[in-house]
Short mmCIF file of C-alpha atoms in Angstrom, two decimals:
data_model
loop_
_atom_site.label_atom_id
_atom_site.label_comp_id
_atom_site.label_asym_id
_atom_site.label_seq_id
_atom_site.Cartn_x
_atom_site.Cartn_y
_atom_site.Cartn_z
CA MET A 144 15.09 -16.21 -9.87
CA PRO A 145 11.67 -17.51 -10.93
CA SER A 146 10.82 -16.21 -14.35
CA CYS A 147 8.94 -17.27 -17.42
CA GLN A 148 10.64 -16.82 -20.80
CA THR A 149 13.70 -15.27 -19.20
CA GLY A 150 15.79 -16.01 -22.21
CA ALA A 151 13.08 -15.51 -24.79
CA THR A 152 13.80 -13.56 -27.93
CA LEU A 153 11.77 -10.37 -28.29
CA SER A 154 9.44 -10.39 -31.25
CA ASN A 155 6.85 -8.17 -32.84
CA GLY A 156 4.60 -11.22 -33.13
CA HIS A 157 2.75 -13.11 -30.45
CA ASP A 158 1.55 -16.60 -29.78
CA GLN A 159 -1.22 -18.28 -27.85
CA ALA A 160 0.94 -18.78 -24.76
CA THR A 161 1.69 -15.06 -24.62
CA ASP A 162 -1.99 -14.24 -25.12
CA GLU A 163 -2.91 -16.45 -22.17
CA LYS A 164 -0.30 -14.88 -19.90
CA VAL A 165 -1.35 -11.35 -20.85
CA ALA A 166 -4.94 -12.40 -20.16
CA ARG A 167 -3.90 -13.37 -16.62
CA LEU A 168 -2.49 -9.89 -16.04
CA LEU A 169 -5.70 -8.32 -17.36
CA GLU A 170 -7.74 -10.62 -15.14
CA MET A 171 -5.72 -9.40 -12.17
CA LEU A 172 -6.43 -5.77 -13.08
CA ARG A 173 -10.15 -6.58 -13.37
CA GLN A 174 -10.18 -7.15 -9.62
CA VAL A 175 -9.84 -3.38 -9.12
CA LYS A 176 -13.33 -1.96 -8.69
CA ASP A 177 -14.42 0.66 -11.20
CA PHE A 178 -15.56 3.86 -9.47
CA ARG A 179 -17.21 5.28 -12.63
CA ALA A 180 -20.87 5.09 -13.62
CA ASP A 181 -21.69 2.86 -16.59
CA ARG A 182 -23.31 5.64 -18.52
CA GLY A 183 -20.89 7.27 -20.93
CA LYS A 184 -18.05 4.93 -20.04
CA VAL A 185 -15.98 4.06 -23.11
CA TYR A 186 -13.00 2.17 -21.69
CA ASP A 187 -12.99 -0.62 -19.11
CA LEU A 188 -10.98 0.23 -16.01
CA HIS A 189 -8.61 -2.72 -16.41
CA PHE A 190 -7.86 -1.59 -19.99
CA VAL A 191 -6.98 1.96 -18.87
CA LEU A 192 -4.71 0.55 -16.14
CA ALA A 193 -3.04 -1.79 -18.64
CA VAL A 194 -2.42 1.11 -21.03
CA ALA A 195 -0.89 3.15 -18.18
CA LEU A 196 1.32 0.17 -17.31
CA ILE A 197 2.59 -0.25 -20.88
CA ALA A 198 3.23 3.49 -21.18
CA THR A 199 5.20 3.30 -17.93
CA LEU A 200 7.18 0.35 -19.31
CA ALA A 201 7.97 2.65 -22.22
CA GLY A 202 9.40 5.23 -19.81
CA ALA A 203 6.43 7.54 -19.24
CA THR A 204 6.95 9.59 -16.09
CA GLY A 205 3.56 11.30 -15.58
CA TYR A 206 0.06 11.76 -16.92
CA ARG A 207 1.09 13.74 -20.00
CA GLN A 208 3.70 11.24 -21.13
CA ILE A 209 1.41 8.30 -20.38
CA GLY A 210 -1.24 9.91 -22.61
CA ARG A 211 1.24 10.50 -25.43
CA ARG A 212 2.64 6.98 -25.34
CA ALA A 213 -0.86 5.52 -25.13
CA ALA A 214 -1.79 7.31 -28.36
CA ASP A 215 1.13 5.60 -30.12
CA LEU A 216 0.36 2.02 -29.08
CA PRO A 217 0.27 -0.36 -32.07
CA GLN A 218 -3.10 -1.75 -33.12
CA GLY A 219 -2.00 -5.35 -32.58
CA LEU A 220 -1.14 -4.64 -28.96
CA LEU A 221 -4.40 -2.77 -28.40
CA THR A 222 -6.28 -5.77 -29.78
CA GLN A 223 -4.66 -8.06 -27.21
CA LEU A 224 -5.51 -5.63 -24.42
CA GLY A 225 -9.16 -5.59 -25.42
CA ALA A 226 -9.36 -2.02 -26.70
CA PRO A 227 -12.77 -0.90 -28.03
CA TYR A 228 -13.03 -0.62 -31.81
CA ASP A 229 -13.96 2.76 -33.28
CA HIS A 230 -15.92 2.11 -36.49
CA PHE A 231 -15.68 5.75 -37.56
CA SER A 232 -11.87 5.80 -37.55
CA GLY A 233 -11.51 2.13 -38.42
CA ALA A 234 -9.07 1.54 -35.55
CA HIS A 235 -8.92 0.54 -31.91
CA ALA A 236 -9.27 3.55 -29.62
CA THR A 237 -6.98 4.56 -26.76
CA PRO A 238 -7.84 6.64 -23.67
CA SER A 239 -6.83 10.29 -23.63
CA GLU A 240 -4.58 11.92 -21.08
CA SER A 241 -7.61 13.33 -19.24
CA THR A 242 -9.20 9.88 -18.97
CA ILE A 243 -5.98 8.34 -17.66
CA ARG A 244 -5.58 11.20 -15.20
CA GLU A 245 -9.15 10.79 -13.95
CA VAL A 246 -8.73 7.04 -13.45
CA LEU A 247 -5.41 7.21 -11.61
CA THR A 248 -6.58 10.13 -9.48
CA ASN A 249 -9.78 8.45 -8.31
CA VAL A 250 -9.30 4.67 -8.38
CA ASP A 251 -9.07 3.02 -4.94
CA ALA A 252 -5.36 3.19 -4.08
CA ASP A 253 -5.55 0.61 -1.30
CA LEU A 254 -7.21 -1.91 -3.59
CA LEU A 255 -4.85 -1.24 -6.51
CA ASP A 256 -1.87 -1.75 -4.22
CA LEU A 257 -3.35 -4.89 -2.70
CA VAL A 258 -4.21 -6.50 -6.04
CA THR A 259 -0.99 -5.68 -7.90
CA CYS A 260 1.35 -6.46 -4.99
CA ALA A 261 -0.35 -9.81 -4.30
CA TRP A 262 -0.06 -10.76 -7.97
CA ILE A 263 3.61 -9.81 -8.22
CA HIS A 264 4.26 -11.63 -4.95
CA GLU A 265 2.68 -14.80 -6.30
CA CYS A 266 4.63 -14.58 -9.56
CA ALA A 267 7.93 -13.92 -7.77
CA THR A 268 7.63 -16.73 -5.23
CA ARG A 269 5.73 -19.47 -7.08
CA ASP A 270 8.85 -21.66 -7.30
CA GLN A 271 10.60 -20.39 -4.17
CA SER A 272 11.51 -22.48 -1.15
CA GLY A 273 12.91 -21.40 2.20
CA ASP A 274 12.43 -18.05 3.90
CA LEU A 275 10.84 -15.03 2.30
CA VAL A 276 12.96 -12.02 3.29
CA ILE A 277 11.51 -8.52 2.87
CA ALA A 278 12.94 -5.05 3.45
CA LEU A 279 10.69 -2.39 4.99
CA ASP A 280 11.33 1.27 4.24
CA GLY A 281 9.56 4.52 3.43
CA LYS A 282 9.98 6.99 0.56
CA VAL A 283 8.93 10.61 0.28
CA LEU A 284 7.54 11.66 -3.11
CA ARG A 285 9.25 15.02 -3.15
CA GLY A 286 7.26 16.49 -6.01
CA ALA A 287 3.85 15.49 -4.66
CA TRP A 288 1.99 17.40 -1.95
CA THR A 289 -1.21 16.67 -0.06
CA ASP A 290 -4.12 19.02 0.53
CA GLU A 291 -2.56 19.80 3.92
CA ASN A 292 0.56 21.05 2.10
CA LYS A 293 2.65 18.08 3.18
CA GLN A 294 4.71 15.75 1.03
CA VAL A 295 3.26 12.35 0.15
CA LYS A 296 5.09 9.47 1.81
CA LEU A 297 4.76 5.78 1.00
CA PHE A 298 5.86 2.79 3.05
CA ALA A 299 6.74 -0.39 1.16
CA ALA A 300 7.98 -3.95 1.54
CA MET A 301 10.42 -5.26 -1.10
CA THR A 302 11.67 -8.83 -1.46
CA HIS A 303 15.42 -9.16 -0.98
CA ALA A 304 15.87 -11.83 -3.64
CA GLU A 305 13.80 -10.48 -6.53
CA GLY A 306 13.66 -6.77 -5.73
CA THR A 307 9.88 -6.65 -6.20
CA VAL A 308 7.39 -4.67 -4.11
CA VAL A 309 4.93 -7.02 -2.39
CA ALA A 310 3.16 -4.49 -0.16
CA GLN A 311 2.75 -0.72 -0.02
CA THR A 312 0.71 1.73 2.02
CA LEU A 313 0.32 5.46 2.42
CA VAL A 314 1.76 7.12 5.52
CA PRO A 315 -0.87 9.57 6.84
CA ASP A 316 0.16 13.21 7.23
CA ASP A 317 -0.19 13.22 11.00
CA THR A 318 2.12 10.26 11.66
CA ASN A 319 5.19 8.43 10.39
CA GLU A 320 6.06 5.03 8.90
CA ILE A 321 6.78 3.51 12.33
CA THR A 322 3.06 3.49 13.05
CA GLN A 323 2.21 1.82 9.74
CA VAL A 324 4.05 -1.50 10.10
CA ASP A 325 0.93 -3.46 10.97
CA ASN A 326 -1.05 -1.76 8.21
CA LEU A 327 1.69 -2.72 5.73
CA VAL A 328 2.13 -6.37 6.64
CA LYS A 329 -1.50 -7.26 7.40
CA ASN A 330 -2.20 -7.91 3.72
CA LEU A 331 1.15 -9.54 3.00
CA ARG A 332 0.74 -13.13 1.84
CA HIS A 333 3.36 -15.10 3.70
CA THR A 334 3.99 -18.31 5.56
CA ARG A 335 4.10 -17.91 9.32
CA GLY A 336 7.52 -18.77 10.68
CA ARG A 337 9.12 -18.58 7.22
CA THR A 338 9.16 -14.81 6.70
CA ILE A 339 11.85 -12.36 7.81
CA ALA A 340 11.55 -8.58 7.83
CA THR A 341 14.56 -6.25 7.85
CA ALA A 342 14.35 -2.57 8.74
CA ASP A 343 16.53 0.37 9.70
CA ALA A 344 17.08 1.67 13.23
CA ALA A 345 13.93 3.81 13.21
CA HIS A 346 11.89 0.60 13.38
CA THR A 347 13.81 -0.89 16.28
CA GLN A 348 10.81 -0.42 18.54
CA PHE A 349 9.16 -2.71 21.08
CA ARG A 350 5.79 -2.28 19.37
CA THR A 351 7.19 -3.14 15.93
CA ALA A 352 8.86 -6.32 17.19
CA ILE A 353 5.65 -7.44 18.89
CA LEU A 354 3.47 -6.70 15.84
CA LEU A 355 5.78 -8.63 13.51
CA ARG A 356 6.01 -11.66 15.76
CA LYS A 357 2.22 -11.74 16.26
CA ARG A 358 1.92 -12.16 12.51
CA GLY A 359 4.55 -14.90 12.48
CA ILE A 360 7.26 -12.68 10.94
CA ASP A 361 10.81 -12.72 12.30
CA TYR A 362 12.88 -9.55 12.36
CA VAL A 363 16.46 -8.40 11.83
CA LEU A 364 16.83 -4.82 13.12
CA THR A 365 19.69 -2.36 13.41
CA VAL A 366 20.24 -0.83 16.84
CA LYS A 367 21.37 2.80 17.17
CA GLY A 368 21.03 5.69 19.58
CA ASN A 369 17.23 5.83 19.44
CA GLN A 370 17.34 2.79 21.78
CA PRO A 371 20.20 3.91 24.10
CA LYS A 372 19.80 1.19 26.75
CA LEU A 373 19.61 -1.61 24.18
CA HIS A 374 22.50 -0.11 22.23
CA GLN A 375 24.65 0.06 25.37
CA ASP A 376 23.76 -3.48 26.43
CA ILE A 377 24.63 -4.92 23.02
CA PHE A 378 27.89 -2.99 22.96
CA ARG A 379 28.92 -4.39 26.34
CA ARG A 380 27.97 -7.94 25.37
CA CYS A 381 29.74 -7.75 21.99
CA LEU A 382 32.90 -5.94 23.13
CA PRO A 383 34.68 -9.13 24.26
CA LEU A 384 33.81 -10.78 20.92
CA LEU A 385 35.97 -8.28 19.07
CA GLN A 386 39.04 -9.83 20.69
CA GLU A 387 38.21 -13.13 19.02
CA THR A 388 38.50 -14.26 15.41
CA PRO A 389 35.43 -13.22 13.38
CA GLU A 390 32.88 -15.97 12.88
CA HIS A 391 32.36 -14.87 9.30
CA GLU A 392 34.21 -12.54 6.92
CA GLU A 393 33.48 -11.21 3.45
CA GLU A 394 35.60 -9.02 1.19
CA GLU A 395 34.79 -7.11 -1.97
CA ARG A 396 36.96 -5.14 -4.39
CA SER A 397 35.37 -2.39 -6.48
CA HIS A 398 35.99 1.17 -7.61
CA GLY A 399 39.58 1.15 -6.40
CA ARG A 400 38.61 0.13 -2.87
CA VAL A 401 38.59 -3.01 -0.77
CA ARG A 402 35.67 -3.49 1.57
CA ARG A 403 35.70 -6.04 4.35
CA TRP A 404 32.91 -7.17 6.67
CA SER A 405 33.62 -9.10 9.88
CA ILE A 406 30.70 -10.58 11.84
CA TRP A 407 30.24 -11.98 15.34
CA THR A 408 27.00 -13.29 16.86
CA THR A 409 25.86 -14.40 20.31
CA ASP A 410 22.58 -15.24 22.01
CA ALA A 411 20.33 -12.48 23.36
CA THR A 412 19.63 -14.03 26.75
CA GLY A 413 18.85 -11.34 29.30
CA PHE A 414 18.10 -8.57 26.80
CA ARG A 415 14.93 -6.58 27.30
CA PHE A 416 13.65 -6.54 23.76
CA PRO A 417 10.59 -8.51 22.61
CA PHE A 418 11.38 -11.97 21.21
CA ALA A 419 15.10 -11.20 20.83
CA ARG A 420 17.07 -14.41 20.29
CA THR A 421 20.32 -13.31 18.65
CA ILE A 422 22.49 -10.23 18.69
CA ALA A 423 25.32 -9.48 16.29
CA ILE A 424 28.05 -6.97 15.62
CA ILE A 425 29.29 -6.23 12.12
CA ARG A 426 32.58 -4.42 11.57
CA ARG A 427 32.76 -2.63 8.24
CA GLU A 428 36.19 -1.60 7.03
CA GLU A 429 37.39 0.04 3.84
CA PHE A 430 40.94 -0.03 2.48
CA ASP A 431 42.72 1.48 -0.47
CA LEU A 432 44.49 -0.82 -2.91
CA GLU A 433 47.74 -0.51 -0.93
CA GLY A 434 46.08 -1.98 2.16
CA ASN A 435 45.70 1.25 4.14
CA ARG A 436 42.46 1.37 6.10
CA THR A 437 40.43 4.49 5.34
CA THR A 438 37.20 3.87 7.30
CA LYS A 439 35.92 1.63 10.07
CA GLU A 440 32.48 1.45 11.64
CA TYR A 441 30.36 -0.97 13.63
CA ALA A 442 26.74 -2.00 13.27
CA PHE A 443 24.77 -3.62 16.10
CA ILE A 444 21.96 -6.00 15.23
CA VAL A 445 19.12 -7.61 17.19
CA SER A 446 17.07 -10.45 15.73
CA SER A 447 14.34 -12.92 16.62
CA LEU A 448 16.11 -15.55 14.52
CA ARG A 449 18.08 -18.35 16.11
CA GLY A 450 19.85 -21.59 15.26
CA GLU A 451 20.58 -22.31 11.61
CA ARG A 452 18.58 -19.28 10.51
CA ALA A 453 20.78 -16.95 12.56
CA THR A 454 24.29 -17.90 11.41
CA PRO A 455 26.75 -14.99 11.08
CA ALA A 456 26.64 -15.34 7.28
CA ALA A 457 22.83 -15.25 7.24
CA ILE A 458 22.59 -12.21 9.53
CA HIS A 459 25.17 -10.35 7.45
CA THR A 460 23.32 -11.17 4.22
CA HIS A 461 20.01 -9.93 5.62
CA VAL A 462 21.55 -6.67 6.87
CA ARG A 463 23.46 -5.96 3.70
CA LEU A 464 20.62 -6.78 1.31
CA HIS A 465 18.23 -4.60 3.30
CA TRP A 466 19.81 -1.50 1.80
CA GLY A 467 18.92 -2.81 -1.63
CA ILE A 468 15.53 -1.17 -1.18
CA GLU A 469 17.26 2.19 -1.62
CA ASN A 470 19.24 1.18 -4.72
CA ARG A 471 16.84 -1.29 -6.34
CA LEU A 472 13.56 0.53 -5.68
CA HIS A 473 13.78 4.16 -4.59
CA TYR A 474 16.77 5.05 -6.77
CA ILE A 475 15.30 3.30 -9.82
CA ARG A 476 11.94 5.05 -9.51
CA ASP A 477 13.75 8.39 -9.18
CA THR A 478 16.16 7.92 -12.09
CA ALA A 479 14.18 5.81 -14.56
CA TRP A 480 10.79 7.48 -14.00
CA ARG A 481 11.89 10.81 -12.39
CA GLU A 482 9.45 10.22 -9.56
CA ASP A 483 10.68 13.09 -7.39
CA ALA A 484 10.14 15.50 -10.29
CA CYS A 485 6.54 14.35 -10.82
CA HIS A 486 4.12 16.99 -9.52
CA ALA A 487 0.93 14.91 -9.57
CA SER A 488 -0.82 15.75 -6.31
CA ARG A 489 -4.58 15.41 -6.68
CA GLY A 490 -6.45 12.58 -4.99
CA ASN A 491 -4.83 9.16 -5.15
CA GLY A 492 -2.73 10.09 -8.17
CA PRO A 493 0.74 10.18 -6.57
CA ARG A 494 0.31 6.81 -4.89
CA ASN A 495 -1.31 5.12 -7.90
CA LEU A 496 1.45 6.33 -10.21
CA ALA A 497 3.99 4.85 -7.77
CA THR A 498 2.01 1.59 -7.74
CA ILE A 499 2.06 1.40 -11.55
CA ARG A 500 5.83 1.99 -11.45
CA ASN A 501 6.21 -0.76 -8.84
CA LEU A 502 4.23 -3.11 -11.08
CA ALA A 503 6.31 -2.20 -14.14
CA LEU A 504 9.53 -2.66 -12.19
CA GLY A 505 8.31 -5.98 -10.83
CA LEU A 506 7.55 -7.27 -14.34
CA LEU A 507 11.04 -6.32 -15.50
CA ARG A 508 12.66 -7.93 -12.48
CA LEU A 509 10.70 -11.14 -12.98
CA HIS A 510 12.30 -11.37 -16.42
CA GLY A 511 15.78 -10.91 -15.02
CA VAL A 512 16.26 -7.35 -16.27
CA ARG A 513 19.13 -5.50 -14.61
CA LYS A 514 19.48 -2.45 -16.85
CA ILE A 515 16.12 -0.86 -16.17
CA LYS A 516 16.53 2.48 -17.96
CA GLU A 517 18.00 0.88 -21.10
CA THR A 518 15.09 -1.59 -21.20
CA LEU A 519 12.52 1.21 -20.91
CA GLU A 520 14.17 2.93 -23.88
CA HIS A 521 14.14 -0.37 -25.80
CA ILE A 522 10.40 -0.76 -25.21
CA ALA A 523 9.76 2.90 -26.08
CA ALA A 524 11.27 2.29 -29.53
CA ASP A 525 8.68 -0.47 -30.17
CA ARG A 526 5.75 -0.71 -27.77
CA GLN A 527 4.97 -4.21 -29.02
CA ARG A 528 8.04 -5.35 -27.07
CA ALA A 529 6.11 -4.72 -23.87
CA LEU A 530 4.24 -7.98 -24.52
CA HIS A 531 7.32 -9.98 -23.56
CA TYR A 532 7.32 -8.39 -20.10
CA LEU A 533 3.56 -8.54 -19.58
CA ALA A 534 3.72 -12.33 -19.93
CA THR A 535 4.67 -13.85 -16.57
#
């Protein structure tokens, strides 16, 4: 995993290299246009966003906690962030909760997403070779409601390898995430022909496959009952394969269970689905420790991949890692930052708070952090520790 200072020791001090790397993050945040008039403005927009980010790295879940943690930031850290100096108090000043709330409620959410996701994407893939594989999925912010009394829903793309969000968009109230695929990937920085998107069965649509391929993105999609003809055709083609030895098998033991995956693939010649090149069937079985099978199910897959990029092992890896977006993104935002319990609802607030959480999570992942909640608590005990994670 590409990372700078992955094994670095945390310190309350800082050096020139850290200063330069923090400056790059601040420079990225400067790209977000300030909506406020110059008159009466005390804090630069990029400074307010940086303060919100550090407070989020310290575990803040909403405006009130961000304001409280911002008030406790050490003077040395505020100096590095470019905080204004208050000559009356003899200290660097920090924005209040109301200022932070105003900024996150009104700042351009599309631009904030675009800037932060592009920066994290560049940091995560700067030393990467081969395919970029991303998982597409939506998440409802259960505590946030729109003016039309509907829940806010976001649609995001997360990298399989690093677990970082590289694109995010809002799903309008009058539609669903299926219609937002093009809007999501249009700003994604990728290499044509070297990017693969995975998605659940809801996205197994002709239009989605065509949109992805037009942008040079291959797909690996699950087929279920929402495409009955395709599902039936794949079942008939794959049924004879089940009589043969699996082309690839994997087994895993955990929590007193044994899980086994068996995979077969074949070409998609004759299938009426845009740009389909390979179809696959995955048999998932679960056994107890005595070898008794407790569950068995099948998954049917259609993909535009072929050749060496569509081996049974590769298809299985793409399908299995797709569900990491639930565990590595949605679950983390819910448990570490209690996102579903956050009732921010005005303006762009719900989406911008989610974007700040995505950025914080991305910074932690770039440094190889696995225990997210424990790390947030570690930073909360000494906000100066956030510097290690701001430096990428």
